[in-house]
Short mmCIF file of C-alpha atoms in Angstrom, two decimals:
data_model
loop_
_atom_site.label_atom_id
_atom_site.label_comp_id
_atom_site.label_asym_id
_atom_site.label_seq_id
_atom_site.Cartn_x
_atom_site.Cartn_y
_atom_site.Cartn_z
CA MET A 746 -6.68 -7.01 -24.41
CA ALA A 747 -9.59 -8.72 -22.58
CA MET A 748 -7.35 -9.45 -19.61
CA ALA A 749 -6.09 -5.87 -19.61
CA GLY A 750 -9.64 -4.67 -19.71
CA ASN A 751 -10.39 -6.90 -16.67
CA ALA A 752 -7.43 -5.72 -14.74
CA ILE A 753 -7.74 -1.96 -15.50
CA GLY A 754 -10.76 -0.77 -13.65
CA LEU A 755 -11.98 1.71 -11.03
CA GLY A 756 -9.14 0.53 -8.80
CA ASN A 757 -6.62 2.25 -11.06
CA PHE A 758 -8.28 5.67 -11.23
CA LEU A 759 -10.14 5.91 -7.93
CA ARG A 760 -8.94 3.32 -5.40
CA PHE A 761 -5.24 3.75 -5.99
CA PRO A 762 -5.06 7.55 -5.64
CA ARG A 763 -7.37 7.49 -2.69
CA LEU A 764 -5.27 4.93 -0.89
CA ALA A 765 -2.08 6.77 -1.76
CA ALA A 766 -3.64 9.93 -0.28
CA GLU A 767 -4.89 8.11 2.82
CA HIS A 768 -1.68 6.30 3.56
CA GLY A 769 1.01 8.92 3.61
CA GLY A 770 1.36 9.89 -0.10
CA GLY A 771 4.57 8.76 -1.54
CA ALA A 772 5.30 6.37 1.42
CA PHE A 773 2.38 4.21 0.13
CA LEU A 774 4.28 3.65 -3.13
CA ILE A 775 7.18 1.84 -1.33
CA PRO A 776 5.10 -1.02 0.07
CA TYR A 777 3.14 -0.80 -3.09
CA PHE A 778 6.04 -1.56 -5.37
CA VAL A 779 7.41 -4.09 -2.93
CA ALA A 780 4.05 -5.94 -3.07
CA LEU A 781 4.10 -5.63 -6.93
CA LEU A 782 7.44 -7.41 -7.23
CA LEU A 783 7.07 -9.92 -4.42
CA LEU A 784 3.38 -10.66 -4.68
CA GLY A 785 1.64 -9.12 -7.76
CA ILE A 786 3.89 -10.41 -10.61
CA PRO A 787 4.62 -13.81 -9.16
CA LEU A 788 0.96 -14.41 -8.35
CA MET A 789 0.01 -13.19 -11.81
CA TRP A 790 2.27 -15.95 -13.20
CA VAL A 791 0.94 -18.51 -10.71
CA GLU A 792 -2.72 -17.68 -11.70
CA TRP A 793 -2.01 -17.79 -15.41
CA THR A 794 -0.05 -21.03 -15.14
CA MET A 795 -2.40 -22.69 -12.69
CA MET A 796 -5.27 -22.76 -15.00
CA HIS A 797 -4.00 -22.79 -18.62
CA THR A 798 -3.05 -26.38 -18.22
CA ARG A 799 -6.66 -27.31 -17.63
CA GLN A 800 -9.56 -26.40 -19.88
CA PHE A 801 -12.37 -26.62 -17.50
CA LEU A 802 -13.99 -23.16 -17.87
CA HIS A 803 -15.84 -21.70 -20.84
CA ASP A 804 -17.36 -18.59 -22.18
CA TYR A 805 -18.26 -15.93 -19.72
CA GLN A 806 -18.24 -12.85 -17.29
CA GLY A 807 -19.99 -10.16 -14.90
CA VAL A 808 -19.76 -7.40 -11.98
CA THR A 809 -20.44 -4.62 -9.44
CA PRO A 810 -21.78 -1.44 -10.84
CA GLU A 811 -22.40 -0.03 -7.43
CA GLY A 812 -20.83 3.43 -8.23
CA GLU A 813 -22.23 6.60 -9.37
CA ARG A 814 -24.66 7.32 -6.49
CA VAL A 815 -22.89 10.23 -4.80
CA TYR A 816 -22.63 12.20 -8.04
CA PHE A 817 -26.35 12.10 -8.70
CA GLN A 818 -28.60 14.43 -6.90
CA SER A 819 -31.25 11.84 -6.14
CA LEU A 820 -31.55 8.07 -5.99
CA ARG A 821 -33.73 7.72 -9.04
CA PRO A 822 -31.21 8.41 -11.71
CA ALA A 823 -28.59 6.54 -9.73
CA ILE A 824 -30.70 3.42 -9.59
CA THR A 825 -31.72 3.90 -13.30
CA PHE A 826 -28.12 4.00 -14.27
CA TRP A 827 -27.20 1.11 -12.13
CA LEU A 828 -30.10 -1.01 -13.59
CA ILE A 829 -28.85 -0.13 -17.13
CA ALA A 830 -25.31 -1.11 -16.16
CA VAL A 831 -26.51 -4.46 -14.66
CA GLY A 832 -28.49 -5.12 -17.89
CA LEU A 833 -25.49 -4.34 -19.99
CA ASN A 834 -23.28 -6.61 -17.94
CA CYS A 835 -25.77 -9.49 -18.32
CA TRP A 836 -25.99 -8.94 -22.00
CA ILE A 837 -22.24 -9.05 -22.42
CA ILE A 838 -21.91 -12.11 -20.19
CA SER A 839 -24.56 -13.98 -22.12
CA ARG A 840 -22.70 -13.40 -25.35
CA GLY A 841 -19.66 -15.21 -23.95
CA VAL A 842 -15.92 -14.28 -24.09
CA SER A 843 -15.30 -14.02 -27.79
CA ALA A 844 -18.50 -12.25 -28.94
CA GLY A 845 -19.05 -10.27 -25.77
CA ILE A 846 -16.01 -9.55 -23.62
CA GLU A 847 -13.39 -9.48 -26.32
CA LYS A 848 -15.41 -7.11 -28.50
CA LEU A 849 -16.08 -4.88 -25.58
CA ALA A 850 -12.40 -4.78 -24.65
CA LYS A 851 -11.30 -4.01 -28.24
CA ILE A 852 -13.52 -0.85 -28.20
CA ALA A 853 -13.28 0.09 -24.58
CA MET A 854 -9.56 -0.29 -23.86
CA PRO A 855 -8.16 2.12 -26.60
CA LEU A 856 -10.81 4.69 -25.70
CA LEU A 857 -10.05 4.37 -21.93
CA PHE A 858 -6.22 4.94 -22.61
CA LEU A 859 -6.99 7.82 -24.92
CA PHE A 860 -9.31 9.51 -22.50
CA ALA A 861 -6.89 8.96 -19.59
CA ILE A 862 -3.95 10.29 -21.49
CA VAL A 863 -5.91 13.44 -22.48
CA LEU A 864 -7.07 14.01 -18.92
CA ALA A 865 -3.56 13.46 -17.42
CA ILE A 866 -2.09 16.02 -19.88
CA ARG A 867 -4.90 18.46 -19.05
CA VAL A 868 -4.22 18.07 -15.37
CA LEU A 869 -0.64 18.56 -15.79
CA CYS A 870 -1.34 21.83 -17.70
CA THR A 871 -3.69 23.04 -15.00
CA GLY A 872 -0.92 25.25 -13.26
CA THR A 873 -2.36 27.27 -10.41
CA PRO A 874 -6.09 27.80 -11.21
CA ASP A 875 -6.71 30.34 -8.51
CA PRO A 876 -3.88 32.98 -8.09
CA ARG A 877 -5.26 33.65 -4.56
CA PHE A 878 -4.05 30.17 -3.57
CA PRO A 879 -0.58 29.66 -5.03
CA ASP A 880 -0.15 26.37 -3.13
CA ARG A 881 -3.05 24.87 -4.99
CA SER A 882 -1.63 23.32 -8.12
CA ALA A 883 -1.35 19.93 -9.89
CA TRP A 884 2.33 19.81 -9.15
CA ALA A 885 1.50 20.13 -5.41
CA GLY A 886 -0.85 17.24 -5.78
CA LEU A 887 1.82 15.24 -7.60
CA ASN A 888 4.28 16.11 -4.81
CA PHE A 889 1.80 14.74 -2.30
CA VAL A 890 1.38 11.52 -4.17
CA TRP A 891 5.12 11.00 -4.69
CA GLU A 892 6.88 12.50 -1.74
CA PRO A 893 7.84 9.66 0.68
CA ASN A 894 6.56 9.96 4.27
CA PHE A 895 8.40 7.14 5.91
CA ARG A 896 6.66 7.31 9.29
CA ALA A 897 3.56 5.67 7.62
CA LEU A 898 5.69 2.54 6.80
CA ALA A 899 5.70 1.59 10.55
CA HIS A 900 2.07 0.39 10.37
CA PHE A 901 0.90 -2.95 9.24
CA ASP A 902 -2.36 -1.55 7.77
CA VAL A 903 -0.39 0.52 5.14
CA TRP A 904 1.52 -2.63 4.05
CA LEU A 905 -1.78 -4.67 3.98
CA ALA A 906 -3.53 -1.91 2.07
CA ALA A 907 -0.70 -1.84 -0.47
CA ALA A 908 -0.77 -5.61 -0.91
CA GLY A 909 -4.64 -5.52 -1.14
CA GLN A 910 -4.42 -2.76 -3.83
CA ILE A 911 -1.93 -4.87 -5.84
CA PHE A 912 -4.31 -7.88 -5.66
CA PHE A 913 -7.36 -5.65 -6.40
CA THR A 914 -5.83 -3.87 -9.31
CA LEU A 915 -4.34 -6.98 -10.99
CA SER A 916 -7.59 -8.92 -10.29
CA ILE A 917 -5.56 -11.53 -8.39
CA GLY A 918 -7.52 -13.75 -6.03
CA THR A 919 -10.86 -13.06 -7.84
CA GLY A 920 -10.67 -16.18 -10.12
CA SER A 921 -11.07 -14.25 -13.32
CA ILE A 922 -7.35 -14.70 -14.37
CA GLN A 923 -7.82 -18.41 -14.14
CA CYS A 924 -10.99 -18.13 -16.30
CA TYR A 925 -9.03 -16.32 -18.97
CA ALA A 926 -6.10 -18.53 -18.64
CA SER A 927 -8.18 -21.65 -19.36
CA TYR A 928 -8.52 -20.43 -22.94
CA LEU A 929 -4.84 -20.53 -23.57
CA LYS A 930 -3.33 -23.55 -25.28
CA ARG A 931 -0.94 -25.72 -23.41
CA ASP A 932 2.20 -24.15 -24.83
CA ASP A 933 1.02 -20.67 -24.82
CA ASP A 934 3.28 -18.08 -23.10
CA CYS A 935 1.82 -17.54 -19.65
CA ALA A 936 4.98 -15.66 -18.37
CA MET A 937 4.81 -12.98 -21.03
CA THR A 938 0.95 -12.64 -20.98
CA GLY A 939 0.89 -12.24 -17.23
CA PHE A 940 3.83 -9.72 -17.25
CA ALA A 941 2.24 -7.63 -20.05
CA THR A 942 -1.08 -7.62 -18.21
CA ALA A 943 0.66 -6.41 -15.02
CA ALA A 944 2.82 -3.82 -16.82
CA THR A 945 -0.10 -2.35 -18.80
CA ASN A 946 -2.17 -2.13 -15.62
CA GLU A 947 0.58 -0.44 -13.71
CA PHE A 948 1.01 2.13 -16.51
CA ALA A 949 -2.80 2.88 -16.26
CA GLU A 950 -2.56 3.02 -12.51
CA VAL A 951 0.76 4.66 -11.44
CA VAL A 952 1.31 6.86 -14.34
CA LEU A 953 -2.20 7.88 -15.40
CA GLY A 954 -4.31 7.09 -12.36
CA GLY A 955 -1.80 8.89 -10.02
CA THR A 956 -1.72 11.91 -12.24
CA ILE A 957 -5.49 12.59 -12.65
CA ALA A 958 -7.68 12.55 -9.49
CA ILE A 959 -5.42 13.65 -6.70
CA PRO A 960 -3.42 16.34 -8.53
CA LEU A 961 -6.67 17.80 -9.92
CA ALA A 962 -8.39 17.79 -6.51
CA VAL A 963 -5.41 19.41 -4.88
CA SER A 964 -5.30 22.15 -7.60
CA SER A 965 -9.00 22.87 -7.05
CA PHE A 966 -9.53 22.43 -3.34
CA GLY A 967 -6.12 22.38 -1.75
CA LEU A 968 -4.19 19.65 0.04
CA ALA A 969 -6.05 19.50 3.31
CA ALA A 970 -9.48 19.41 1.70
CA THR A 971 -8.24 16.66 -0.77
CA GLN A 972 -7.08 14.58 2.19
CA ILE A 973 -10.47 14.85 3.76
CA ILE A 974 -12.27 14.01 0.52
CA ALA A 975 -10.00 11.02 -0.03
CA SER A 976 -10.57 9.75 3.53
CA GLN A 977 -14.28 9.70 2.83
CA GLY A 978 -13.87 7.21 0.09
CA SER A 979 -13.07 6.76 -3.54
CA PHE A 980 -16.54 7.66 -4.71
CA ASP A 981 -16.47 11.04 -3.04
CA LEU A 982 -13.19 11.69 -4.82
CA GLY A 983 -14.41 10.45 -8.21
CA PHE A 984 -18.03 11.44 -8.22
CA VAL A 985 -18.17 14.53 -6.07
CA ALA A 986 -14.80 16.29 -6.07
CA MET A 987 -13.95 15.61 -9.74
CA PRO A 988 -17.09 17.06 -11.30
CA LEU A 989 -16.64 20.20 -9.17
CA ALA A 990 -12.99 20.44 -10.24
CA PHE A 991 -13.96 20.15 -13.94
CA GLU A 992 -16.60 22.80 -13.55
CA GLY A 993 -14.00 25.34 -12.71
CA MET A 994 -11.97 24.87 -15.96
CA PRO A 995 -12.58 25.93 -19.55
CA LEU A 996 -14.34 23.20 -21.43
CA GLY A 997 -14.94 21.55 -18.18
CA TRP A 998 -18.03 19.68 -19.56
CA LEU A 999 -15.88 18.05 -22.15
CA PHE A 1000 -13.30 16.85 -19.57
CA ALA A 1001 -16.03 15.72 -17.18
CA THR A 1002 -17.50 13.69 -19.94
CA LEU A 1003 -14.12 12.11 -20.70
CA TRP A 1004 -13.70 11.42 -16.96
CA PHE A 1005 -17.06 9.64 -16.61
CA SER A 1006 -16.64 7.75 -19.84
CA LEU A 1007 -13.21 6.66 -18.63
CA LEU A 1008 -14.66 5.42 -15.35
CA PHE A 1009 -17.63 3.67 -17.22
CA PHE A 1010 -15.22 1.81 -19.55
CA ALA A 1011 -12.91 0.97 -16.66
CA GLY A 1012 -15.84 -0.29 -14.63
CA ILE A 1013 -17.64 -2.30 -17.22
CA THR A 1014 -14.56 -4.09 -18.50
CA SER A 1015 -13.66 -5.17 -15.04
CA SER A 1016 -17.16 -5.90 -13.89
CA VAL A 1017 -17.82 -8.51 -16.58
CA GLY A 1018 -14.52 -10.02 -15.84
CA LEU A 1019 -15.44 -10.38 -12.10
CA CYS A 1020 -18.65 -12.26 -12.80
CA MET A 1021 -16.96 -14.59 -15.15
CA PRO A 1022 -15.82 -17.21 -12.45
CA LEU A 1023 -19.37 -17.53 -11.11
CA ALA A 1024 -21.05 -17.73 -14.59
CA ALA A 1025 -18.45 -20.28 -15.73
CA PHE A 1026 -18.89 -22.23 -12.47
CA LEU A 1027 -22.66 -22.30 -13.00
CA HIS A 1028 -22.21 -23.38 -16.56
CA GLU A 1029 -19.61 -26.06 -15.97
CA ALA A 1030 -20.71 -27.41 -12.59
CA TYR A 1031 -24.47 -27.20 -12.96
CA GLY A 1032 -24.91 -27.32 -16.79
CA ILE A 1033 -26.76 -23.96 -16.82
CA GLY A 1034 -26.72 -22.28 -20.23
CA GLN A 1035 -24.93 -19.03 -21.03
CA LYS A 1036 -28.08 -17.00 -20.86
CA GLY A 1037 -29.28 -18.67 -17.73
CA SER A 1038 -25.89 -18.12 -15.93
CA ALA A 1039 -25.88 -14.52 -17.01
CA ALA A 1040 -29.42 -14.02 -15.71
CA ILE A 1041 -28.42 -15.57 -12.37
CA CYS A 1042 -25.46 -13.28 -12.25
CA GLY A 1043 -27.75 -10.34 -12.96
CA ALA A 1044 -30.14 -11.41 -10.16
CA ILE A 1045 -27.26 -11.67 -7.71
CA MET A 1046 -25.99 -8.27 -8.85
CA LEU A 1047 -29.38 -6.72 -8.18
CA ALA A 1048 -29.71 -8.41 -4.80
CA LEU A 1049 -26.26 -7.58 -3.58
CA GLY A 1050 -25.91 -4.26 -5.34
CA LEU A 1051 -29.15 -2.46 -4.22
CA PRO A 1052 -27.94 -2.14 -0.62
CA LEU A 1053 -24.68 -0.84 -1.90
CA VAL A 1054 -26.50 1.90 -3.78
CA LEU A 1055 -28.87 2.67 -0.98
CA PHE A 1056 -26.44 2.56 1.98
CA LEU A 1057 -23.31 3.83 0.29
CA GLY A 1058 -23.24 6.85 2.63
CA HIS A 1059 -23.29 4.60 5.70
CA GLY A 1060 -19.98 2.87 4.85
CA TYR A 1061 -21.74 -0.27 3.54
CA LEU A 1062 -19.37 -0.53 0.54
CA ASP A 1063 -16.28 0.12 2.68
CA GLN A 1064 -16.89 -3.19 4.53
CA TYR A 1065 -16.89 -5.02 1.13
CA ASP A 1066 -13.87 -3.07 0.09
CA PHE A 1067 -11.85 -4.05 3.10
CA TRP A 1068 -13.01 -7.63 3.96
CA VAL A 1069 -13.22 -8.76 0.31
CA GLY A 1070 -11.01 -6.27 -1.55
CA THR A 1071 -8.13 -6.20 0.96
CA PHE A 1072 -8.18 -8.87 3.58
CA GLY A 1073 -9.99 -11.53 1.44
CA LEU A 1074 -7.76 -11.10 -1.54
CA ALA A 1075 -4.60 -11.35 0.62
CA LEU A 1076 -6.01 -14.57 2.33
CA PHE A 1077 -6.92 -16.19 -1.02
CA ALA A 1078 -3.50 -15.21 -2.38
CA LEU A 1079 -1.83 -16.96 0.47
CA LEU A 1080 -3.95 -20.15 0.00
CA GLU A 1081 -3.21 -20.03 -3.75
CA LEU A 1082 0.54 -19.81 -3.14
CA ILE A 1083 0.51 -22.65 -0.78
CA CYS A 1084 -1.50 -24.88 -3.19
CA PHE A 1085 0.64 -23.90 -6.23
CA GLY A 1086 4.11 -23.77 -4.65
CA TRP A 1087 3.83 -26.57 -2.13
CA ILE A 1088 0.90 -28.95 -2.96
CA PHE A 1089 1.19 -28.88 -6.77
CA GLY A 1090 4.87 -29.89 -6.55
CA ARG A 1091 7.87 -27.64 -6.80
CA GLN A 1092 9.45 -29.02 -9.90
CA GLN A 1093 6.07 -29.32 -11.75
CA MET A 1094 5.22 -25.73 -10.76
CA TRP A 1095 8.46 -24.32 -12.10
CA THR A 1096 8.21 -26.33 -15.33
CA GLU A 1097 4.68 -25.22 -15.97
CA LEU A 1098 5.63 -21.62 -15.36
CA GLN A 1099 8.34 -21.81 -17.99
CA ARG A 1100 6.42 -23.81 -20.58
CA GLY A 1101 6.38 -21.93 -23.88
CA ALA A 1102 7.80 -18.85 -22.24
CA GLU A 1103 9.64 -16.52 -24.42
CA LEU A 1104 10.29 -14.45 -21.29
CA LYS A 1105 12.69 -16.44 -19.11
CA ILE A 1106 11.53 -16.10 -15.57
CA PRO A 1107 14.62 -15.45 -13.28
CA ARG A 1108 15.25 -18.33 -10.92
CA VAL A 1109 14.73 -15.98 -7.88
CA PHE A 1110 11.01 -16.04 -8.52
CA TYR A 1111 11.01 -19.72 -7.80
CA HIS A 1112 12.15 -18.92 -4.26
CA ILE A 1113 9.72 -15.90 -4.14
CA ILE A 1114 6.77 -18.00 -5.02
CA ARG A 1115 7.64 -20.83 -2.69
CA TYR A 1116 9.01 -18.98 0.30
CA ILE A 1117 9.10 -15.23 0.29
CA ALA A 1118 5.57 -14.40 -1.01
CA PRO A 1119 3.73 -16.78 1.41
CA ALA A 1120 5.95 -15.64 4.32
CA TYR A 1121 5.37 -11.96 3.30
CA LEU A 1122 1.57 -12.50 3.31
CA LEU A 1123 1.58 -14.49 6.45
CA VAL A 1124 3.50 -11.80 8.31
CA LEU A 1125 1.14 -9.12 6.94
CA LEU A 1126 -2.03 -11.02 7.99
CA VAL A 1127 -0.64 -11.99 11.36
CA GLY A 1128 0.74 -8.49 11.91
CA TRP A 1129 -2.39 -6.75 10.92
CA THR A 1130 -4.50 -9.14 13.06
CA TRP A 1131 -2.34 -8.40 16.11
CA GLU A 1132 -2.30 -4.60 15.42
CA SER A 1133 -5.89 -3.87 14.24
CA VAL A 1134 -8.24 -6.76 14.24
CA SER A 1135 -10.12 -5.83 17.34
CA LYS A 1136 -10.33 -2.21 16.23
CA GLU A 1137 -11.74 -3.30 12.85
CA ILE A 1138 -14.16 -5.87 14.13
CA LEU A 1139 -15.51 -3.60 16.88
CA LEU A 1140 -15.96 -0.84 14.31
CA GLU A 1141 -13.99 1.68 16.40
CA GLY A 1142 -14.20 5.11 14.80
CA ALA A 1143 -17.39 4.35 12.79
CA PRO A 1144 -20.44 6.39 13.78
CA VAL A 1145 -22.83 4.36 15.99
CA VAL A 1146 -25.71 5.12 13.62
CA ASP A 1147 -23.88 3.27 10.88
CA HIS A 1148 -23.18 0.15 12.84
CA PRO A 1149 -26.34 -1.72 11.71
CA TYR A 1150 -25.50 -1.05 8.06
CA LEU A 1151 -21.95 -2.24 8.57
CA TRP A 1152 -23.02 -5.43 10.24
CA LEU A 1153 -25.62 -6.04 7.46
CA SER A 1154 -22.72 -5.61 4.96
CA ARG A 1155 -20.56 -8.16 6.89
CA GLY A 1156 -23.50 -10.56 7.22
CA THR A 1157 -24.02 -10.36 3.40
CA ILE A 1158 -20.37 -11.14 2.74
CA ALA A 1159 -20.62 -14.13 5.12
CA GLY A 1160 -23.88 -15.26 3.55
CA VAL A 1161 -22.36 -15.10 0.03
CA VAL A 1162 -19.27 -17.05 1.12
CA ALA A 1163 -21.44 -19.65 2.90
CA LEU A 1164 -23.68 -20.00 -0.25
CA LEU A 1165 -20.71 -20.37 -2.57
CA GLY A 1166 -19.29 -22.95 -0.18
CA VAL A 1167 -22.41 -24.99 -0.30
CA LEU A 1168 -22.60 -24.78 -4.11
CA VAL A 1169 -18.99 -25.96 -4.40
CA PHE A 1170 -19.51 -28.72 -1.90
CA LEU A 1171 -22.70 -29.97 -3.67
CA TRP A 1172 -20.91 -29.94 -7.01
CA SER A 1173 -17.85 -31.71 -5.46
CA SER A 1174 -20.03 -34.45 -3.88
CA ASN A 1175 -21.90 -35.08 -7.14
CA HIS A 1176 -18.71 -35.06 -9.08
CA SER A 1177 -17.16 -37.68 -6.77
CA VAL A 1178 -20.21 -39.88 -7.05
CA GLU A 1179 -20.06 -39.55 -10.88
CA ASN A 1180 -16.40 -40.46 -10.90
CA GLU A 1181 -17.00 -43.50 -8.76
CA GLU A 1182 -19.84 -44.62 -10.92
CA ALA A 1183 -17.73 -44.13 -14.04
CA ARG A 1184 -14.92 -46.26 -12.47
CA GLY A 1185 -17.45 -48.92 -11.47
CA ASP A 1186 -18.74 -49.24 -15.15
CA VAL A 1187 -15.09 -49.58 -16.38
CA MET B 1093 8.47 19.47 -5.37
CA THR B 1094 12.03 18.57 -4.44
CA ILE B 1095 14.51 17.33 -6.98
CA GLY B 1096 14.61 14.07 -5.23
CA THR B 1097 10.78 13.50 -5.40
CA LEU B 1098 10.82 14.62 -9.09
CA VAL B 1099 13.60 12.25 -9.99
CA PHE B 1100 11.85 9.42 -8.11
CA MET B 1101 8.57 10.12 -9.88
CA LEU B 1102 9.99 10.42 -13.37
CA THR B 1103 12.18 7.25 -12.83
CA VAL B 1104 9.06 5.28 -11.96
CA TRP B 1105 7.00 6.81 -14.78
CA ILE B 1106 9.69 6.05 -17.44
CA THR B 1107 10.39 2.59 -16.09
CA VAL B 1108 6.66 1.61 -15.90
CA THR B 1109 5.82 3.10 -19.31
CA ALA B 1110 8.76 1.53 -21.02
CA THR B 1111 8.07 -1.86 -19.47
CA ALA B 1112 4.47 -1.68 -20.55
CA LEU B 1113 5.31 -0.68 -24.08
CA TRP B 1114 8.08 -3.41 -24.35
CA SER B 1115 5.74 -6.09 -23.21
CA ILE B 1116 2.82 -5.04 -25.50
CA PHE B 1117 5.21 -4.94 -28.44
CA ARG B 1118 6.70 -8.31 -27.61
CA ILE B 1119 3.21 -9.83 -27.54
CA LEU B 1120 2.04 -8.08 -30.73
CA SER B 1121 5.23 -8.98 -32.61
CA LYS B 1122 4.55 -12.82 -32.11
#
């Protein structure tokens, strides 16, 4: 339940429909499902297996409550809400996995599914809200999401976006799966746990997430306007378009409340999960207590989150989203596959994957993990670099006025990566010295 | 919506939903 809470987040209800709308509707689903089968599920197993054999992480978690700004009319309530969300995250992290995260997931996940199912049914029953525009209906929106547009498949960025979405939505490459997996016993079933997490997440994303935001926006604003809204980012879709769409329907306040509650639960269960690796690292590597680690996570959230809230309109978050949420996750996943499939040892890898597994993993996944998935990612990354890297780095298409904000965003990402690198290096150096001293004593 | 698109959508919906329910029941029944 906790892992499903971690996996099911804003990516399911905002990022997925936005990407599907941006990358050719139904055509996006083809690379998406290819990535799910060749990358998502194998990597889910890899991450669960990688860590459950070693118990080196303990109680924790944390996040990125950057959201909500566009919906609010001024910054004050947005920042107030954000501070409350940061405080709530810290409190949950400080209580640890059992007393904090697990309890949160037990309450939040059933409510999240209930709200999402109610909203999906309501959207499907929307019909054609304005008879003057017969082409504006939820079914037209569904058609847009599902009708394949094969021309989009010729671009590497669509395939990279689909792979990035799979990693983002399944929380692969973020370290949180390894944290949860470290709580499993040696003979616990990683195969079924990983598969169930992926399947539950896909139900929330493809069936529910794909049925709510885009179809409702199309029924309210039409297809062309929805594409424009989606191209402006997930938050415009979720926090600007959706409230307006709810306003126009009977009992709209009720459905708007369900929508924002749904996003809140999706966000908070994921956000605590995303901080878990950092909190656990601080606890294990530097001996900082649970409350101290939670406070440090909170301070980092405040330092990194405030610019997100303030500069959201300048595309500050989009840089995080692409370089961390798409490119970075694909890169980490590639490194992970190389470590697990090649360095860990092929027979050991396969044995660990099957240990305690009620679900027998087909042998083809051995070859997928070792050869196909790394090759797939390598082709994607090289292909994207060849096709789009200069355009992306030089910020082609971004308004010149936004360039300082975008570079600040990139600088922040680089700074965080460098800081984490230094922390890991220091810990690693001390750890080696301690080991040598221990050997010397023996 | 064309018949082809509808069939594609419903097939994915049913497959994903059934897989999710099956895996959850398998875990809960342990």
